[in-house]
Short mmCIF file of C-alpha atoms in Angstrom, two decimals:
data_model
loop_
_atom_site.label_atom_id
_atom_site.label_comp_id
_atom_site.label_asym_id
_atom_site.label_seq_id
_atom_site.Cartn_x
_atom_site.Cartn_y
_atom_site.Cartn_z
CA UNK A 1 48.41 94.96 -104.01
CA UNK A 2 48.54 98.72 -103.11
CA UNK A 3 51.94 99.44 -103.95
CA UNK A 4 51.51 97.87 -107.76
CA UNK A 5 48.44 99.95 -107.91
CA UNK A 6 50.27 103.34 -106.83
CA UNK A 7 52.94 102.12 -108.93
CA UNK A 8 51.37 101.99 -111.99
CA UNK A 9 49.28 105.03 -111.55
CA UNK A 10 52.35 107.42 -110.57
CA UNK A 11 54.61 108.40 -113.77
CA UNK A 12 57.65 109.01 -111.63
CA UNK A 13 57.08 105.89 -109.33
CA UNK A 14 56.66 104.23 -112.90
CA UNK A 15 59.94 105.07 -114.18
CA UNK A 16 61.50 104.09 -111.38
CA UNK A 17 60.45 100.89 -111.01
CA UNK A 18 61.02 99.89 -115.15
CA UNK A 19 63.56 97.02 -115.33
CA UNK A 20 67.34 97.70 -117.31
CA UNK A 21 66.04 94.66 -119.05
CA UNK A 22 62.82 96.54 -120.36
CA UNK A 23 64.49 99.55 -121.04
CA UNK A 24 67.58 98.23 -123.10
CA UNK A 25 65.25 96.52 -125.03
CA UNK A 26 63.61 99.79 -125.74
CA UNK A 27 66.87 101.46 -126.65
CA UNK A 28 67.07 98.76 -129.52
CA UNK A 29 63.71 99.05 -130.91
CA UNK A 30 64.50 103.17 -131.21
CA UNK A 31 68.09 102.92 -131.88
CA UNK A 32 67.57 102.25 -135.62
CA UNK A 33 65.29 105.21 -136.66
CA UNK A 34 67.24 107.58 -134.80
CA UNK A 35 70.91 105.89 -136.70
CA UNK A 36 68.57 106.20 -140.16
CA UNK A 37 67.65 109.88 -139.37
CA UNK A 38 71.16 111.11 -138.09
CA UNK A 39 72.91 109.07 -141.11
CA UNK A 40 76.06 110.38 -141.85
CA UNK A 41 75.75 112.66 -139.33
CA UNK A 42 76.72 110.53 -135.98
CA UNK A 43 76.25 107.27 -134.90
CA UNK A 44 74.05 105.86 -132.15
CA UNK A 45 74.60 102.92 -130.40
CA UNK A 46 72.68 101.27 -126.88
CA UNK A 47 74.73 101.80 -123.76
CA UNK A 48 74.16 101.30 -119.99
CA UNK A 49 74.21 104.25 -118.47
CA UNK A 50 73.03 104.99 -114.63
CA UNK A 51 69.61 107.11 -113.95
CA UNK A 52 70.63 109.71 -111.16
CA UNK A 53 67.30 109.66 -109.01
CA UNK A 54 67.97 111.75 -106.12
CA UNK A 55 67.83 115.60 -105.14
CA UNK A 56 68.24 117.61 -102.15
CA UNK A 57 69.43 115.50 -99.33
CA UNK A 58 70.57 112.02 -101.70
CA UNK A 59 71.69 114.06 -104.87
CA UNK A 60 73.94 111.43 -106.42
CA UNK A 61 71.66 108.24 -105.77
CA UNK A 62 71.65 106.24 -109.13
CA UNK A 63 69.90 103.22 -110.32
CA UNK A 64 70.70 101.18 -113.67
CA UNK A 65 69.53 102.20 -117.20
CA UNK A 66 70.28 102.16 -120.15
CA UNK A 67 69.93 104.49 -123.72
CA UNK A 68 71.68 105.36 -126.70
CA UNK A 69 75.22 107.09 -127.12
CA UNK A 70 74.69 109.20 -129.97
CA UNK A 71 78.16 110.36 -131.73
CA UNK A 72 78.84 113.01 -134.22
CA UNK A 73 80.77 111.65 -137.17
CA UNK A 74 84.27 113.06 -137.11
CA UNK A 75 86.65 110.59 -134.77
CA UNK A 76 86.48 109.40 -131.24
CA UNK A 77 87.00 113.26 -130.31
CA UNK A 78 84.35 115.31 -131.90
CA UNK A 79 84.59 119.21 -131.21
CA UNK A 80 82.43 120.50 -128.40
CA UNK A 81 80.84 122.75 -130.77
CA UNK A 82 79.41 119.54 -133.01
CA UNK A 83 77.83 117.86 -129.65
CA UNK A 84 76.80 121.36 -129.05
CA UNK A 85 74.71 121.33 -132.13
CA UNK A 86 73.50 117.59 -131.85
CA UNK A 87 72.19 118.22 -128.36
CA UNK A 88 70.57 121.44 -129.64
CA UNK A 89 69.08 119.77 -132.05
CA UNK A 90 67.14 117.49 -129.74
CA UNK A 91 66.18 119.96 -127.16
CA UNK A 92 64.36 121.90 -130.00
CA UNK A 93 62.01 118.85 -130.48
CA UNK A 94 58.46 119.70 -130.12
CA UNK A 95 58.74 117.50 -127.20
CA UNK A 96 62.32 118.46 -125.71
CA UNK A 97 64.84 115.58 -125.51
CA UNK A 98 67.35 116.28 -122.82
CA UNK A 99 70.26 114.39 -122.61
CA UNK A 100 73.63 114.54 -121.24
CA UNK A 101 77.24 115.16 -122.55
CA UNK A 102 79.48 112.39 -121.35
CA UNK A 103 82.81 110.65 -123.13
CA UNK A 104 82.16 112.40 -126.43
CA UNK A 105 78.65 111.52 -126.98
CA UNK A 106 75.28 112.78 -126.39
CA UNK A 107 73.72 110.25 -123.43
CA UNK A 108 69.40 110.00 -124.17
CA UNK A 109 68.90 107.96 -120.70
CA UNK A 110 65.61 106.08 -121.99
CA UNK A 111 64.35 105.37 -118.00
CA UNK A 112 61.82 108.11 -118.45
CA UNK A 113 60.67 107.06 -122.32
CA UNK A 114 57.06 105.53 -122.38
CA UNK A 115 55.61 106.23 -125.54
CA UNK A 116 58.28 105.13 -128.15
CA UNK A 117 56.21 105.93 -131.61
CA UNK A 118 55.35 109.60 -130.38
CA UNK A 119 59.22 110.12 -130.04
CA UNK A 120 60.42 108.54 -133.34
CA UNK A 121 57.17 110.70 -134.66
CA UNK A 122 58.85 113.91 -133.91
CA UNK A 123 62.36 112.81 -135.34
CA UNK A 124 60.60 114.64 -138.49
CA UNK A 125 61.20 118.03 -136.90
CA UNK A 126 64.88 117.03 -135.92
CA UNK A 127 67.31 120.03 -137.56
CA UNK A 128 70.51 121.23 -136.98
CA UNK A 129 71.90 124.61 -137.14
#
């Protein structure tokens, strides 16, 4: 049908339409490297989380997702200067990784992720300052 067609075609209309299902199961296949990289540095662990969609006139529309809650080592509280540095860290990929601060942790909402080995690929560059 049409719609499948645009669907699949359309990166945006892709993400969209990906299953929690599909992408918590992502989460878990990445969750590992990313926990081996970071070591004793934070932990990382696969969350649900909700992908905020809209803009302009429906700004707060959300649909489920999940992703990984990643957690610099330290306590339940870690200083806003340490998720500071982990988020950094990311956005200075190659490829940027945006995420959000939320609760403590650094959220990667994995809605948007399609190519999983590119991403772990990169980890290589990871650094923080």
């Amino acid at each position: 049908s049409k719609p499948h067609r645009r669907t699949a075609r359309v990166p945006t209309l892709r993400s969209l339409a990906r299953p929690a299902e599909t992408i918590r199961a992502s989460a878990e296949r990445v969750r590992e490297s990313i926990a081996a990289k970071l070591q004793d540095l934070a932990s990382v662990e696969v969350v649900d989380c909700d992908s905020q969609i809209g803009s302009g006139a429906l700004p707060t529309r959300r649909i489920p997702s999940a992703g990984l809650a990643i957690r610099p080592a330290g306590g339940k509280k870690p200083s806003g200067t340490a998720l500071e540095k982990l988020s950094a860290a990311f956005r200075n990929l190659p490829v940027p990784v945006v995420g959000r601060l939320q609760d403590g942790a650094l959220i990667l909402d994995l809605r948007c992720l399609e190519d999983e080995a590119a991403f772990l690929a990169q980890l290589l560059h990871l650094v923080f300052k």
